Coordinates of C-alpha atoms and ligand atoms in Angstrom, one line a residue:
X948 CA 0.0 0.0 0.0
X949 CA 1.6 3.4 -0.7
X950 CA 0.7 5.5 2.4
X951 CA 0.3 8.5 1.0
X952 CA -2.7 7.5 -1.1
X953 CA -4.7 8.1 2.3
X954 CA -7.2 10.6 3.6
X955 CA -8.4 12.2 6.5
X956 CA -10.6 14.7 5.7
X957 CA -13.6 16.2 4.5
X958 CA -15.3 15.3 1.1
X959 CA -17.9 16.4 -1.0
X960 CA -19.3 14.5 -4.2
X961 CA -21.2 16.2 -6.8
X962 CA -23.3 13.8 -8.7
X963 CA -23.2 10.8 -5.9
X964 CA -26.8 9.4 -6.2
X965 CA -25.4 7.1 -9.0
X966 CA -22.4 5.6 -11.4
X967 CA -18.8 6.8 -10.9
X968 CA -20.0 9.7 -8.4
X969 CA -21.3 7.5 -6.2
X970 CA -18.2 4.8 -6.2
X971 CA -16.0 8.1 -5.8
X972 CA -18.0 8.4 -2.3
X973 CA -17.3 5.2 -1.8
X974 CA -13.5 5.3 -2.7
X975 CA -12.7 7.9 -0.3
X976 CA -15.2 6.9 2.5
X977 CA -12.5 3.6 2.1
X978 CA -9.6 5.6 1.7
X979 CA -10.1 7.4 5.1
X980 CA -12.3 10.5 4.9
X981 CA -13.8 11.8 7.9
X982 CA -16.9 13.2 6.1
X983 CA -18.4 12.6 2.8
X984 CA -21.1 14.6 1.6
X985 CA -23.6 13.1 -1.3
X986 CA -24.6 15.8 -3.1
X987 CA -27.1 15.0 -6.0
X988 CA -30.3 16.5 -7.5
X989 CA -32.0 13.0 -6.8
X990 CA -32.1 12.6 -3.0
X991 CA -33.4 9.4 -2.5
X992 CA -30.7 7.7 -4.8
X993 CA -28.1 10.4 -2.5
X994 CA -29.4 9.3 1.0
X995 CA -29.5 5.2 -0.4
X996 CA -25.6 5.5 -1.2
X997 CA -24.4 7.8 1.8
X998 CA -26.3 5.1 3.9
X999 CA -24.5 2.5 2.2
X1000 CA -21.1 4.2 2.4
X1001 CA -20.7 3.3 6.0
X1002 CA -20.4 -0.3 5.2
X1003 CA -17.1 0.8 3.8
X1004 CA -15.9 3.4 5.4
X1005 CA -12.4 3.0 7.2
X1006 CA -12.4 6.4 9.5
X1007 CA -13.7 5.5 13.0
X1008 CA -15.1 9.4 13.0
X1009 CA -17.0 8.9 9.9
X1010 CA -20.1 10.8 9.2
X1011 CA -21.9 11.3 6.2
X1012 CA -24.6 13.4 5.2
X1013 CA -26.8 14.2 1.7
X1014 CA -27.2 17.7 0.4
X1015 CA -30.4 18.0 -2.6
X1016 CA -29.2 20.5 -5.3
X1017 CA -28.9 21.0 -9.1
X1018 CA -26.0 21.9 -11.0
X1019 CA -28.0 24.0 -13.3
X1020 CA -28.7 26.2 -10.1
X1021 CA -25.7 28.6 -9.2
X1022 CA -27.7 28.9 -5.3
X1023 CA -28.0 25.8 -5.0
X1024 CA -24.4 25.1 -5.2
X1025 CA -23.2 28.2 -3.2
X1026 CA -25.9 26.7 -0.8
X1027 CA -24.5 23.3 -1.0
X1028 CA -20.7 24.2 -0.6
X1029 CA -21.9 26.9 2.5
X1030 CA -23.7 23.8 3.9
X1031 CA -20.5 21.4 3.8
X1032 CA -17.8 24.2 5.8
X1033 CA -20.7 25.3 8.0
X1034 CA -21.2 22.0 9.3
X1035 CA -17.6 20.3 8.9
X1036 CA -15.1 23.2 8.8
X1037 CA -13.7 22.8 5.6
X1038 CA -13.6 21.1 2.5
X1039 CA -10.7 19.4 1.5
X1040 CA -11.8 17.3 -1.5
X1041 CA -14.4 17.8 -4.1
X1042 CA -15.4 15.6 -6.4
X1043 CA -18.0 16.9 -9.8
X1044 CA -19.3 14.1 -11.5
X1045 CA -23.1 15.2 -12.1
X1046 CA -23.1 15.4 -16.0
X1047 CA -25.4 13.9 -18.5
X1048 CA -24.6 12.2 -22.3
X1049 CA -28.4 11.9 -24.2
X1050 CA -27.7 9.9 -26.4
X1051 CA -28.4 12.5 -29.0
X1052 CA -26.0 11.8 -32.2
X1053 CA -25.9 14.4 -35.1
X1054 CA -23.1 15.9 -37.0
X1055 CA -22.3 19.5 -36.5
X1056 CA -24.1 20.6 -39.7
X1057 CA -27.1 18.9 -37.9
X1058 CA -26.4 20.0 -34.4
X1059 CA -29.8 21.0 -32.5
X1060 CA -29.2 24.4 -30.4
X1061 CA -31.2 23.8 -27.4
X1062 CA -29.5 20.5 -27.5
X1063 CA -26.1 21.8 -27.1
X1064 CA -27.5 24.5 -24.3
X1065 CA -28.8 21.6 -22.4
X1066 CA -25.4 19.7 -22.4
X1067 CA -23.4 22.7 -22.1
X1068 CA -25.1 23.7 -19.3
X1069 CA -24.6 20.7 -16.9
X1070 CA -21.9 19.9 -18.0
X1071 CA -19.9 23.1 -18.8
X1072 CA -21.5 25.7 -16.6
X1073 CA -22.6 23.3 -13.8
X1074 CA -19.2 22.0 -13.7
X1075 CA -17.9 25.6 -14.1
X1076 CA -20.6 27.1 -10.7
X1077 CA -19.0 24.0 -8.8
X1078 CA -15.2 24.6 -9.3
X1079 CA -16.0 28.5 -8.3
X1080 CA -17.8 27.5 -5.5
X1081 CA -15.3 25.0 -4.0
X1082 CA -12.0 27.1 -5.1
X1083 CA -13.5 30.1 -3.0
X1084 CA -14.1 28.1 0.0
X1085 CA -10.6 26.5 0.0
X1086 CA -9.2 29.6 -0.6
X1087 CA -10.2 30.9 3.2
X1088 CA -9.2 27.6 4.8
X1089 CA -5.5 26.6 6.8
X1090 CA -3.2 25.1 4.6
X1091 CA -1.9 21.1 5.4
X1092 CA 1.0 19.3 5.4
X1093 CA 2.0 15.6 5.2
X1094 CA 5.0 13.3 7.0
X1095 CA 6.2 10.8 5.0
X1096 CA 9.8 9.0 4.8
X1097 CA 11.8 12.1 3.7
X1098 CA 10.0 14.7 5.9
X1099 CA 7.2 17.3 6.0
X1100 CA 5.8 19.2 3.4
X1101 CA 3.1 21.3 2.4
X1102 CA -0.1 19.5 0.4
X1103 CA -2.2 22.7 0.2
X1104 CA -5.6 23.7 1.2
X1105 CA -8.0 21.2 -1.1
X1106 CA -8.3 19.2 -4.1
X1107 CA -10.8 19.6 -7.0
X1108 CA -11.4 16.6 -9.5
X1109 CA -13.5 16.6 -12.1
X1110 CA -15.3 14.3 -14.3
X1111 CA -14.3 15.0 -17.9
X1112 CA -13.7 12.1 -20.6
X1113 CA -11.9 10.4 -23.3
X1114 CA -14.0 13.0 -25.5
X1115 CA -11.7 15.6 -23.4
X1116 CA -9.2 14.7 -26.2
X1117 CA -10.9 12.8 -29.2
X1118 CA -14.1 13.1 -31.1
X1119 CA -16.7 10.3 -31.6
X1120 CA -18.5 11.0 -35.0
X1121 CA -21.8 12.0 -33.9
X1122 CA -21.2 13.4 -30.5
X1123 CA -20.3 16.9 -30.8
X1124 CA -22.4 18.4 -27.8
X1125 CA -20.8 16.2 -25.2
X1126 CA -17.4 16.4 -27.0
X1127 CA -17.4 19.8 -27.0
X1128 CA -18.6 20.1 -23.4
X1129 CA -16.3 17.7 -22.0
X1130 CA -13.5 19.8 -24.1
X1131 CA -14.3 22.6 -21.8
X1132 CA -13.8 20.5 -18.4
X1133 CA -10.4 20.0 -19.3
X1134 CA -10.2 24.1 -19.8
X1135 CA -11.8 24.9 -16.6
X1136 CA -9.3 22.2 -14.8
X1137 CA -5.8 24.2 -16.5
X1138 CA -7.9 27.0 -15.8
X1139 CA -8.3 26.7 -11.8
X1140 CA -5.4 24.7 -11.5
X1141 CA -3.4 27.5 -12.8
X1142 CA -5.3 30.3 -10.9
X1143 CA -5.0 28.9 -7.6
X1144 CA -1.9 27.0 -7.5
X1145 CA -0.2 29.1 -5.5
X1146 CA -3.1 29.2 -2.8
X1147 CA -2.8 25.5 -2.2
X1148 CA -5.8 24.3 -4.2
X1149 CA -5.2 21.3 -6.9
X1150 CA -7.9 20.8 -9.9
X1151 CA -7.6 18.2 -11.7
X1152 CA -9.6 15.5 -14.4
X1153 CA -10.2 12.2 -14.5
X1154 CA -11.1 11.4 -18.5
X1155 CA -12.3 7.6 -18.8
X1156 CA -13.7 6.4 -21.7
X1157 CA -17.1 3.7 -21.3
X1158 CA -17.5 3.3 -18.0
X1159 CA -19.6 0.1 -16.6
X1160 CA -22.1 2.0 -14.9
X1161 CA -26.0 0.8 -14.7
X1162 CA -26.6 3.5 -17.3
X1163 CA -24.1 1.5 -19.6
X1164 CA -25.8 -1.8 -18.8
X1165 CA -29.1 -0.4 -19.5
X1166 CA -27.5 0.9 -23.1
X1167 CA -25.8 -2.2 -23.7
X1168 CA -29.4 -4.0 -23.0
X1169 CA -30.9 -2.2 -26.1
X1170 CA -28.7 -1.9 -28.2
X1171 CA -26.4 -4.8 -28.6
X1172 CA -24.2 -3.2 -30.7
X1173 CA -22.7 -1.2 -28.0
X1174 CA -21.2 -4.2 -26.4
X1175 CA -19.6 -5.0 -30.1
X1176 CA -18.3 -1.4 -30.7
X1177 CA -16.6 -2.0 -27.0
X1178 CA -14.6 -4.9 -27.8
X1179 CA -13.9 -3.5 -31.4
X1180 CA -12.5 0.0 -29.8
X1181 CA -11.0 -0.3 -26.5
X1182 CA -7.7 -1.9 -26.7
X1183 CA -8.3 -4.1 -23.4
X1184 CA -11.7 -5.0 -25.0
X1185 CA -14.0 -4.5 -22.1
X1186 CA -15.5 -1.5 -20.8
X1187 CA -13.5 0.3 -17.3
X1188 CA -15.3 -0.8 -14.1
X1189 CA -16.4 2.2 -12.0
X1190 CA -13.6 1.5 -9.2
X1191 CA -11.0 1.4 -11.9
X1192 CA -12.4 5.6 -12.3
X1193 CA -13.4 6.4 -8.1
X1194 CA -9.8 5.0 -7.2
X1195 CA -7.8 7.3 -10.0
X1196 CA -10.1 10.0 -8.6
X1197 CA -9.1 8.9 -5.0
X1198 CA -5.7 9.2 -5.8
X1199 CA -5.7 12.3 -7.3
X1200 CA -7.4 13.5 -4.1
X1201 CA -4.7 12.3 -2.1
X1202 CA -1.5 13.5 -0.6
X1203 CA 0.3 11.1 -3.4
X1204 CA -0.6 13.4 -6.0
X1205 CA 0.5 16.6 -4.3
X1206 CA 2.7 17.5 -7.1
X1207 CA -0.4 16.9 -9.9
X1208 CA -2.5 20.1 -10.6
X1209 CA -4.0 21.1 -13.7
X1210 CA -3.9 17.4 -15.2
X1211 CA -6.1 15.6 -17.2
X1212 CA -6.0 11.8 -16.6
X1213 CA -6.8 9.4 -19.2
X1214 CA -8.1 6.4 -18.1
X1215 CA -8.9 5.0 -21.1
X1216 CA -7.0 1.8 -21.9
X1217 CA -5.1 3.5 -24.5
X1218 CA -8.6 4.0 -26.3
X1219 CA -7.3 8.1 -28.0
X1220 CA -3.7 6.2 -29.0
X1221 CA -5.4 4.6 -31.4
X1222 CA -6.7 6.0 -35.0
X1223 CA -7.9 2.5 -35.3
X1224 CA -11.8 2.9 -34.9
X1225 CA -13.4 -0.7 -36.2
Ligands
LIG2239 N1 -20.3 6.3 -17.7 C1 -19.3 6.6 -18.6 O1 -19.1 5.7 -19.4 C2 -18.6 7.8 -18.6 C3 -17.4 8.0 -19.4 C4 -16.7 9.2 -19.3 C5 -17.1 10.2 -18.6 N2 -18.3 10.1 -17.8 C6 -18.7 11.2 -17.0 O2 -18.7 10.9 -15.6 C7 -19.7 11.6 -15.0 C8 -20.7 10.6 -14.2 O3 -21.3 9.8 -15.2 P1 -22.1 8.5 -14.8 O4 -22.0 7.5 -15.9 O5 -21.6 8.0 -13.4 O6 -23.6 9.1 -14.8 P2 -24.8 8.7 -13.9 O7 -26.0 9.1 -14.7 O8 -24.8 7.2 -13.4 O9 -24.7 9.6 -12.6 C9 -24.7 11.0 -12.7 C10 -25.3 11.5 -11.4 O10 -25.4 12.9 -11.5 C11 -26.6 13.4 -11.1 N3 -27.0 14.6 -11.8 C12 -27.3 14.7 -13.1 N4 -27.7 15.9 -13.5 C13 -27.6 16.6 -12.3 C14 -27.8 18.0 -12.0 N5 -28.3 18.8 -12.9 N6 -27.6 18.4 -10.7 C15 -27.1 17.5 -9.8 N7 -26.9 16.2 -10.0 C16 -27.1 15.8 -11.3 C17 -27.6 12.2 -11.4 O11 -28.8 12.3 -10.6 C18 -26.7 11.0 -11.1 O12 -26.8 10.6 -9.7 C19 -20.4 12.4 -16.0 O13 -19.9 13.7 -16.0 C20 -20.1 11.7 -17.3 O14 -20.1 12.6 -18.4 C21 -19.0 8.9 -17.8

C-alpha cells in the first residue's frame, strides 16, 4: 500500500446518487475521509448511497450526510458548498461528477441548439458554478502538510477533480455536444489549476472512456451493438469498471498526487492512442 494515497478529511461529491460519483463516495469513504457529503439533484438515490457508504468506510469518525441541489442552479451550489464548511469546517476534497450524455447523435451541420445548451449547461457551466464555489471556500481555509519517509511538506488547502472524458481529447462521430462540453472540463481544470496553484488548491480531471455504470448496462441491454463497438475499440476490449475511475479520482485527491494540478488523466485503456476505430 503506498501510504500516502490516504485521507483524512472532509469530502464532497457532486453527482453521488449514481455511477462513478457515487463509487467516488465510496472510494474515499474507504480511503479514510472523515466526512463525505452526497450531493445530487436526486435525494433518494443520495441518501441510499451515503447510507450504504458506512459499510465501507475506514475512518472510526466517519459521518456522512446528503445535500439536494442542481447543477444548473448557481444557489444551490453556493448553498451546498456553504452547507459542507458550515457543518464540517472545511472542504478538503471535491469531487464533480453530475453530467449527462443523451444519447443525442448528429453531426455538427445537424447539431440541434437547445440540445447543445442543455449539455453545455450541466456539463460546462454546472461544472464551471461547482469549481468556483469550492475554489472560493478552499481559498479561506489553513493550509496542510504531510509526513512521510523524507519529511514534512506542504499538500495545500484542497483538491478539485472533475469528471471529464476520453472525448476531453478525441471526437466520436456523432457526438459533438458532449465532445465539445467535455472539451471545456479539461479548460476549466488548466484553468483553476493554474489560478489557484499558488493558494494550495489542486484541480484536476479524470477522463475515462465507457465506463460500466447501470446506465451502460441499460444501453448495452438495447442496443447490442454497443457491447460490439466496446470490444472493437477499446484496446483491453472490455469497458473500465467504476472503481477502476473512483480509485484514480481517490488518488488524485490524495496527498500522493501533491505535485499533480492542472492534469487531465486518461483512463482510457489506451482508447485516444489509437486511430484504429473498427
Ligand atoms: N459512464 C461513462 O461511461 C462515462 C465515461 C466518461 C465520462 N463520464 C462522466 O462521468 C460523470 C458521471 O457519469 P455516470 O455515468 O456516473 O452518470 P450517472 O447518470 O450514473 O450519474 C450521474 C449523477 O449525477 C446526477 N445529476 C445529473 N444531473 C444533475 C444535476 N443537474 N444536478 C445535480 N446532479 C445531477 C444524477 O442524478 C446522477 O446521480 C459524467 O460527467 C459523465 O459525463 C462517464
Amino acid at each position: 500500500m503506498i501510504t500516502s494515497t490516504q485521507l483524512d478529511g472532509v469530502a464532497l461529491v457532486v453527482g453521488s446518487g449514481s455511477g462513478i460519483g457515487r463509487e467516488a463516495a465510496f472510494s474515499l469513504a474507504e480511503a479514510g475521509a472523515k466526512t463525505v457529503v452526497f450531493a445530487d439533484k436526486n435525494e433518494d438515490t443520495a441518501k441510499a448511497s451515503s447510507e450504504e457508504s458506512r459499510k465501507y468506510a475506514s475512518n472510526k469518525d466517519y459521518q456522512t450526510t446528503t445535500f439536494t441541489m442542481n447543477v444548473q442552479d448557481a444557489q444551490s451550489i453556493q448553498d451546498m458548498v456553504d452547507f459542507v464548511v458550515k457543518e464540517f469546517g472545511r472542504l478538503d476534497y471535491a469531487v464533480n461528477a453530475a453530467g449527462v450524455d443523451n444519447g443525442v447523435h448528429a453531426p455538427v451541420a445537424e447539431i440541434d441548439i437547445d440540445n447543445f445548451d442543455r449539455i453545455i449547461n450541466i456539463n460546462t457551466r454546472g461544472n464551471l458554478l461547482c469549481v468556483r464555489a469550492q475554489v472560493a471556500a478552499m481559498r479561506k481555509q489553513e493550509p496542510k502538510t504531510w509526513t512521510s519517509r523524507n519529511g514534512t511538506r506542504d499538500i495545500g488547502r484542497g483538491a478539485i477533480v472533475n469528471l471529464a472524458s476520453a472525448n476531453s481529447f478525441a471526437g466520436l462521430p456523432g457526438k459533438g455536444c458532449y465532445t465539445i462540453s467535455k472539451h471545456a472540463s479539461m479548460g476549466i481544470t488548466k484553468m483553476a489549476g493554474l489560478d489557484h496553484a499558488s493558494e494550495g488548491i489542486r484541480v484536476n480531471a479524470v477522463c475515462p472512456t465507457w465506463v460500466r455504470t447501470p446506465l451502460l448496462d441499460v444501453e448495452i441491454k438495447k442496443n447490442p451493438e454497443v457491447q460490439g463497438m466496446i470490444s472493437a475499440i477499446v484496446p483491453i476490449k472490455r469497458a473500465a469498471e467504476c472503481e477502476e475511475v473512483s480509485d484514480t479520482i481517490t488518488f488524485l485527491c490524495s496527498p500522493a498526487a501533491s505535485y499533480i494540478n492542472g492534469a487531465s488523466l486518461l483512463v482510457d485503456a489506451a482508447i485516444t492512442t489509437t486511430v484504429r476505430l473498427f
